[in-house]
Amino acid sequence: EDQVTQSPEALRLQEGESSSLNCSYTVSGLRGLFWYRQDPGKGPEFLFTLYSAGEEKEKERLKATLTKKESFLHITAPKPEDSATYLCAVRANDMRFGAGTRLTVKP
Amino acid sequence: GAGVSQSPRYKVAKRGQDVALRCDPISGHVSLFWYQQALGQGPEFLTYFQNEAQLDKSGLPSDRFFAERPEGSVSTLKIQRTQQEDSAVYLCASSLASVTGSGNTIYFGEGSWLTVV
């Protein structure tokens, strides 16, 4: 059965303190690994898609990487506005999400 | 419209009442998805349409849940005889092409918040 596990469940950082979020997955026939950002009361907002091991994508302070078993979302020098829940999803026959990592960045 | 639009944004239903949640996908998007999101959890897949065909409804939790997309654009998720455990955010999403293709980013609406009292 396809599974997606995100860790940690919650992460508190000081502004400027870089860190990484983890997404471990088991899926047959991966057709893409997706990262989304979700703010309270909002729908998930698309960030990245990764398709193959070794692939990397960057956007502002965020960089996503992919191996055959996991993906990392690296946050460099985060700001308070980066506070949100970050969701990982894998696409095979459908789209299966992890429970998310709730990131809080303190000024 | 520019994005996926859902209505109502908030719905309070009495236990046993029927509710209907509407989704307007991005114009031209072939695929449409419904997800259920409980507080503090990731979205859980409910059902998937490609145009008007419902290709996967394996995530619908019971026969009280029903979804349709009769003309391949707007979709309605109907919940009959609502129960308290149905309280959640119902997210609609769409993508340009079919689920099996690559490069198919799924875009989400803001969700319909259902509270059953």
mmCIF file of C-alpha atoms in Angstrom:
data_model
loop_
_atom_site.group_PDB
_atom_site.id
_atom_site.type_symbol
_atom_site.label_atom_id
_atom_site.label_comp_id
_atom_site.label_asym_id
_atom_site.label_seq_id
_atom_site.Cartn_x
_atom_site.Cartn_y
_atom_site.Cartn_z
ATOM 1 C CA GLU A 1 0.000 0.000 0.000
ATOM 2 C CA ASP A 2 1.241 3.480 -0.870
ATOM 3 C CA GLN A 3 2.390 5.430 2.180
ATOM 4 C CA VAL A 4 3.694 8.909 2.844
ATOM 5 C CA THR A 5 5.248 9.852 6.187
ATOM 6 C CA GLN A 6 6.362 13.358 7.057
ATOM 7 C CA SER A 7 8.650 14.377 9.890
ATOM 8 C CA PRO A 8 8.799 16.185 12.157
ATOM 9 C CA GLU A 9 5.112 16.819 12.857
ATOM 10 C CA ALA A 10 5.959 20.319 14.070
ATOM 11 C CA LEU A 11 9.085 22.458 13.851
ATOM 12 C CA ARG A 12 9.821 25.753 15.548
ATOM 13 C CA LEU A 13 12.710 27.832 14.208
ATOM 14 C CA GLN A 14 14.175 31.216 14.902
ATOM 15 C CA GLU A 15 14.276 33.592 11.978
ATOM 16 C CA GLY A 16 17.413 32.805 9.979
ATOM 17 C CA GLU A 17 17.795 29.275 11.413
ATOM 18 C CA SER A 18 17.992 26.889 8.445
ATOM 19 C CA SER A 19 16.519 23.386 8.641
ATOM 20 C CA SER A 20 15.014 20.518 6.615
ATOM 21 C CA LEU A 21 11.655 18.768 6.471
ATOM 22 C CA ASN A 22 11.484 15.088 5.559
ATOM 23 C CA CYS A 23 9.012 13.116 3.444
ATOM 24 C CA SER A 24 9.472 9.344 3.290
ATOM 25 C CA TYR A 25 7.399 7.359 0.847
ATOM 26 C CA THR A 26 6.651 3.891 -0.434
ATOM 27 C CA VAL A 27 4.749 3.785 -3.690
ATOM 28 C CA SER A 28 4.536 1.603 -6.760
ATOM 29 C CA GLY A 29 5.049 3.470 -9.989
ATOM 30 C CA LEU A 30 5.848 6.980 -8.761
ATOM 31 C CA ARG A 31 4.610 9.579 -11.212
ATOM 32 C CA GLY A 32 5.727 12.569 -9.214
ATOM 33 C CA LEU A 33 6.383 13.844 -5.710
ATOM 34 C CA PHE A 34 4.742 17.145 -4.859
ATOM 35 C CA TRP A 35 5.298 19.734 -2.160
ATOM 36 C CA TYR A 36 2.512 22.074 -1.119
ATOM 37 C CA ARG A 37 2.267 24.882 1.410
ATOM 38 C CA GLN A 38 -0.969 25.297 3.361
ATOM 39 C CA ASP A 39 -1.837 28.356 5.420
ATOM 40 C CA PRO A 40 -4.603 28.165 8.062
ATOM 41 C CA GLY A 41 -8.042 28.307 6.476
ATOM 42 C CA LYS A 42 -6.650 28.000 2.948
ATOM 43 C CA GLY A 43 -6.296 25.277 0.378
ATOM 44 C CA PRO A 44 -2.857 23.784 -0.354
ATOM 45 C CA GLU A 45 -0.682 25.962 -2.589
ATOM 46 C CA PHE A 46 1.597 24.205 -5.077
ATOM 47 C CA LEU A 47 5.354 24.604 -4.564
ATOM 48 C CA PHE A 48 7.316 21.899 -6.449
ATOM 49 C CA THR A 49 7.082 18.692 -8.430
ATOM 50 C CA LEU A 50 9.982 16.207 -8.520
ATOM 51 C CA TYR A 51 10.027 13.182 -10.802
ATOM 52 C CA SER A 52 13.308 11.331 -10.475
ATOM 53 C CA ALA A 53 15.990 10.606 -7.883
ATOM 54 C CA GLY A 54 18.655 13.272 -7.837
ATOM 55 C CA GLU A 55 16.328 16.003 -9.038
ATOM 56 C CA GLU A 56 16.337 19.346 -7.207
ATOM 57 C CA LYS A 57 14.065 22.384 -7.467
ATOM 58 C CA GLU A 58 14.490 25.801 -5.831
ATOM 59 C CA LYS A 59 12.191 28.698 -5.100
ATOM 60 C CA GLU A 60 13.350 31.640 -2.984
ATOM 61 C CA ARG A 61 14.393 30.185 0.391
ATOM 62 C CA LEU A 62 13.092 26.684 -0.383
ATOM 63 C CA LYS A 63 14.874 23.799 -2.078
ATOM 64 C CA ALA A 64 13.348 20.360 -2.635
ATOM 65 C CA THR A 65 15.390 17.227 -3.291
ATOM 66 C CA LEU A 66 14.404 13.661 -4.110
ATOM 67 C CA THR A 67 15.900 10.222 -3.566
ATOM 68 C CA LYS A 68 14.343 6.834 -4.271
ATOM 69 C CA LYS A 69 12.800 6.673 -0.796
ATOM 70 C CA GLU A 70 12.468 10.225 0.476
ATOM 71 C CA SER A 71 12.342 13.888 -0.279
ATOM 72 C CA PHE A 72 13.660 16.827 1.695
ATOM 73 C CA LEU A 73 12.424 20.386 1.760
ATOM 74 C CA HIS A 74 15.329 22.571 2.819
ATOM 75 C CA ILE A 75 14.537 26.013 4.209
ATOM 76 C CA THR A 76 17.434 28.457 4.195
ATOM 77 C CA ALA A 77 17.366 31.482 6.515
ATOM 78 C CA PRO A 78 13.602 31.291 7.049
ATOM 79 C CA LYS A 79 11.430 34.309 7.743
ATOM 80 C CA PRO A 80 8.236 34.504 9.829
ATOM 81 C CA GLU A 81 6.172 34.553 6.628
ATOM 82 C CA ASP A 82 7.426 31.029 5.892
ATOM 83 C CA SER A 83 5.311 29.795 8.813
ATOM 84 C CA ALA A 84 2.764 27.319 7.427
ATOM 85 C CA THR A 85 2.052 23.608 7.135
ATOM 86 C CA TYR A 86 4.110 21.946 4.421
ATOM 87 C CA LEU A 87 2.489 18.948 2.757
ATOM 88 C CA CYS A 88 4.177 16.251 0.722
ATOM 89 C CA ALA A 89 2.209 14.124 -1.748
ATOM 90 C CA VAL A 90 3.075 11.257 -4.070
ATOM 91 C CA ARG A 91 1.281 10.515 -7.279
ATOM 92 C CA ALA A 92 0.820 6.991 -8.553
ATOM 93 C CA ASN A 93 -2.736 5.952 -9.390
ATOM 94 C CA ASP A 94 -4.056 8.761 -7.242
ATOM 95 C CA MET A 95 -2.518 11.499 -5.128
ATOM 96 C CA ARG A 96 -1.668 10.496 -1.555
ATOM 97 C CA PHE A 97 -0.687 13.084 1.044
ATOM 98 C CA GLY A 98 1.332 12.980 4.215
ATOM 99 C CA ALA A 99 0.008 14.549 7.418
ATOM 100 C CA GLY A 100 2.232 17.585 6.992
ATOM 101 C CA THR A 101 4.873 19.440 8.998
ATOM 102 C CA ARG A 102 3.673 22.508 10.847
ATOM 103 C CA LEU A 103 6.477 25.095 10.646
ATOM 104 C CA THR A 104 6.619 28.121 12.927
ATOM 105 C CA VAL A 105 9.332 30.734 12.399
ATOM 106 C CA LYS A 106 9.779 33.162 15.276
ATOM 107 C CA PRO A 107 11.182 36.673 14.649
ATOM 108 C CA GLY B 1 -12.080 31.768 -13.390
ATOM 109 C CA ALA B 2 -8.434 32.000 -12.459
ATOM 110 C CA GLY B 3 -8.531 29.320 -9.791
ATOM 111 C CA VAL B 4 -10.616 26.492 -8.360
ATOM 112 C CA SER B 5 -13.730 27.930 -6.759
ATOM 113 C CA GLN B 6 -15.703 26.185 -4.032
ATOM 114 C CA SER B 7 -19.011 27.010 -2.397
ATOM 115 C CA PRO B 8 -20.197 27.356 0.227
ATOM 116 C CA ARG B 9 -17.025 28.233 2.087
ATOM 117 C CA TYR B 10 -18.666 27.428 5.407
ATOM 118 C CA LYS B 11 -21.644 25.200 6.138
ATOM 119 C CA VAL B 12 -23.201 24.251 9.449
ATOM 120 C CA ALA B 13 -25.589 21.312 9.140
ATOM 121 C CA LYS B 14 -27.762 19.610 11.695
ATOM 122 C CA ARG B 15 -27.139 15.904 12.099
ATOM 123 C CA GLY B 16 -29.252 14.034 9.572
ATOM 124 C CA GLN B 17 -29.433 16.925 7.112
ATOM 125 C CA ASP B 18 -28.288 16.532 3.485
ATOM 126 C CA VAL B 19 -25.604 18.902 2.163
ATOM 127 C CA ALA B 20 -24.278 19.699 -1.303
ATOM 128 C CA LEU B 21 -20.847 21.188 -1.918
ATOM 129 C CA ARG B 22 -20.012 22.745 -5.266
ATOM 130 C CA CYS B 23 -16.704 22.931 -7.129
ATOM 131 C CA ASP B 24 -15.888 25.031 -10.187
ATOM 132 C CA PRO B 25 -12.533 23.776 -11.518
ATOM 133 C CA ILE B 26 -10.059 25.807 -13.536
ATOM 134 C CA SER B 27 -11.439 26.254 -17.036
ATOM 135 C CA GLY B 28 -10.299 23.491 -19.387
ATOM 136 C CA HIS B 29 -9.055 21.184 -16.663
ATOM 137 C CA VAL B 30 -9.871 17.586 -17.442
ATOM 138 C CA SER B 31 -9.260 16.029 -14.043
ATOM 139 C CA LEU B 32 -11.153 16.864 -10.873
ATOM 140 C CA PHE B 33 -10.510 15.526 -7.396
ATOM 141 C CA TRP B 34 -12.306 15.677 -4.069
ATOM 142 C CA TYR B 35 -10.388 15.384 -0.801
ATOM 143 C CA GLN B 36 -11.436 15.398 2.845
ATOM 144 C CA GLN B 37 -9.154 17.078 5.375
ATOM 145 C CA ALA B 38 -9.601 16.663 9.106
ATOM 146 C CA LEU B 39 -8.032 19.158 11.497
ATOM 147 C CA GLY B 40 -4.268 18.660 11.714
ATOM 148 C CA GLN B 41 -4.212 15.989 9.018
ATOM 149 C CA GLY B 42 -3.248 15.875 5.376
ATOM 150 C CA PRO B 43 -5.938 15.689 2.686
ATOM 151 C CA GLU B 44 -7.490 12.231 2.211
ATOM 152 C CA PHE B 45 -8.520 11.191 -1.299
ATOM 153 C CA LEU B 46 -12.252 10.748 -1.872
ATOM 154 C CA THR B 47 -12.912 10.531 -5.592
ATOM 155 C CA TYR B 48 -11.574 11.420 -9.046
ATOM 156 C CA PHE B 49 -13.208 12.435 -12.331
ATOM 157 C CA GLN B 50 -11.755 12.589 -15.807
ATOM 158 C CA ASN B 51 -14.187 14.812 -17.691
ATOM 159 C CA GLU B 52 -17.640 13.508 -16.718
ATOM 160 C CA ALA B 53 -16.467 9.995 -15.905
ATOM 161 C CA GLN B 54 -15.933 9.088 -12.276
ATOM 162 C CA LEU B 55 -12.876 6.849 -12.590
ATOM 163 C CA ASP B 56 -12.162 6.243 -8.917
ATOM 164 C CA LYS B 57 -14.492 6.548 -5.945
ATOM 165 C CA SER B 58 -12.585 4.239 -3.646
ATOM 166 C CA GLY B 59 -12.038 6.946 -1.015
ATOM 167 C CA LEU B 60 -15.694 7.755 -0.396
ATOM 168 C CA PRO B 61 -16.204 6.726 3.250
ATOM 169 C CA SER B 62 -19.770 5.444 2.943
ATOM 170 C CA ASP B 63 -22.735 5.220 0.601
ATOM 171 C CA ARG B 64 -23.965 8.505 2.106
ATOM 172 C CA PHE B 65 -21.328 10.246 -0.009
ATOM 173 C CA PHE B 66 -22.012 10.834 -3.672
ATOM 174 C CA ALA B 67 -20.208 12.939 -6.275
ATOM 175 C CA GLU B 68 -21.126 13.910 -9.806
ATOM 176 C CA ARG B 69 -19.734 15.959 -12.679
ATOM 177 C CA PRO B 70 -22.439 15.597 -15.322
ATOM 178 C CA GLU B 71 -21.044 17.937 -17.990
ATOM 179 C CA GLY B 72 -17.367 17.492 -17.272
ATOM 180 C CA SER B 73 -16.898 20.864 -15.610
ATOM 181 C CA VAL B 74 -18.699 21.765 -12.354
ATOM 182 C CA SER B 75 -18.822 19.029 -9.734
ATOM 183 C CA THR B 76 -21.023 18.511 -6.698
ATOM 184 C CA LEU B 77 -20.206 16.437 -3.629
ATOM 185 C CA LYS B 78 -23.359 15.409 -1.808
ATOM 186 C CA ILE B 79 -23.483 14.037 1.703
ATOM 187 C CA GLN B 80 -26.750 12.495 2.817
ATOM 188 C CA ARG B 81 -27.907 12.177 6.430
ATOM 189 C CA THR B 82 -24.817 13.961 7.758
ATOM 190 C CA GLN B 83 -23.116 12.656 10.891
ATOM 191 C CA GLN B 84 -20.786 14.460 13.280
ATOM 192 C CA GLU B 85 -17.807 12.499 11.945
ATOM 193 C CA ASP B 86 -18.421 14.118 8.544
ATOM 194 C CA SER B 87 -17.218 17.455 9.976
ATOM 195 C CA ALA B 88 -14.110 18.374 7.986
ATOM 196 C CA VAL B 89 -12.825 20.575 5.217
ATOM 197 C CA TYR B 90 -13.746 19.272 1.772
ATOM 198 C CA LEU B 91 -11.155 20.275 -0.814
ATOM 199 C CA CYS B 92 -11.683 20.238 -4.535
ATOM 200 C CA ALA B 93 -8.732 20.202 -6.931
ATOM 201 C CA SER B 94 -8.235 20.106 -10.668
ATOM 202 C CA SER B 95 -5.464 19.411 -13.131
ATOM 203 C CA LEU B 96 -5.080 20.034 -16.834
ATOM 204 C CA ALA B 97 -4.621 16.447 -17.979
ATOM 205 C CA SER B 98 -5.232 12.900 -16.824
ATOM 206 C CA VAL B 99 -3.925 11.451 -13.604
ATOM 207 C CA THR B 100 -1.582 9.090 -15.367
ATOM 208 C CA GLY B 101 0.292 11.720 -17.293
ATOM 209 C CA SER B 102 3.401 13.471 -16.117
ATOM 210 C CA GLY B 103 3.597 17.180 -15.476
ATOM 211 C CA ASN B 104 0.085 17.242 -14.066
ATOM 212 C CA THR B 105 0.097 19.679 -11.206
ATOM 213 C CA ILE B 106 -3.046 19.579 -9.090
ATOM 214 C CA TYR B 107 -4.412 22.966 -8.031
ATOM 215 C CA PHE B 108 -6.639 23.241 -4.976
ATOM 216 C CA GLY B 109 -9.571 25.422 -4.046
ATOM 217 C CA GLU B 110 -9.927 27.056 -0.640
ATOM 218 C CA GLY B 111 -12.189 24.300 0.626
ATOM 219 C CA SER B 112 -15.688 24.009 2.061
ATOM 220 C CA TRP B 113 -15.702 23.842 5.869
ATOM 221 C CA LEU B 114 -18.486 21.549 7.034
ATOM 222 C CA THR B 115 -19.530 21.415 10.671
ATOM 223 C CA VAL B 116 -22.233 18.943 11.664
ATOM 224 C CA VAL B 117 -23.945 19.734 14.951
#
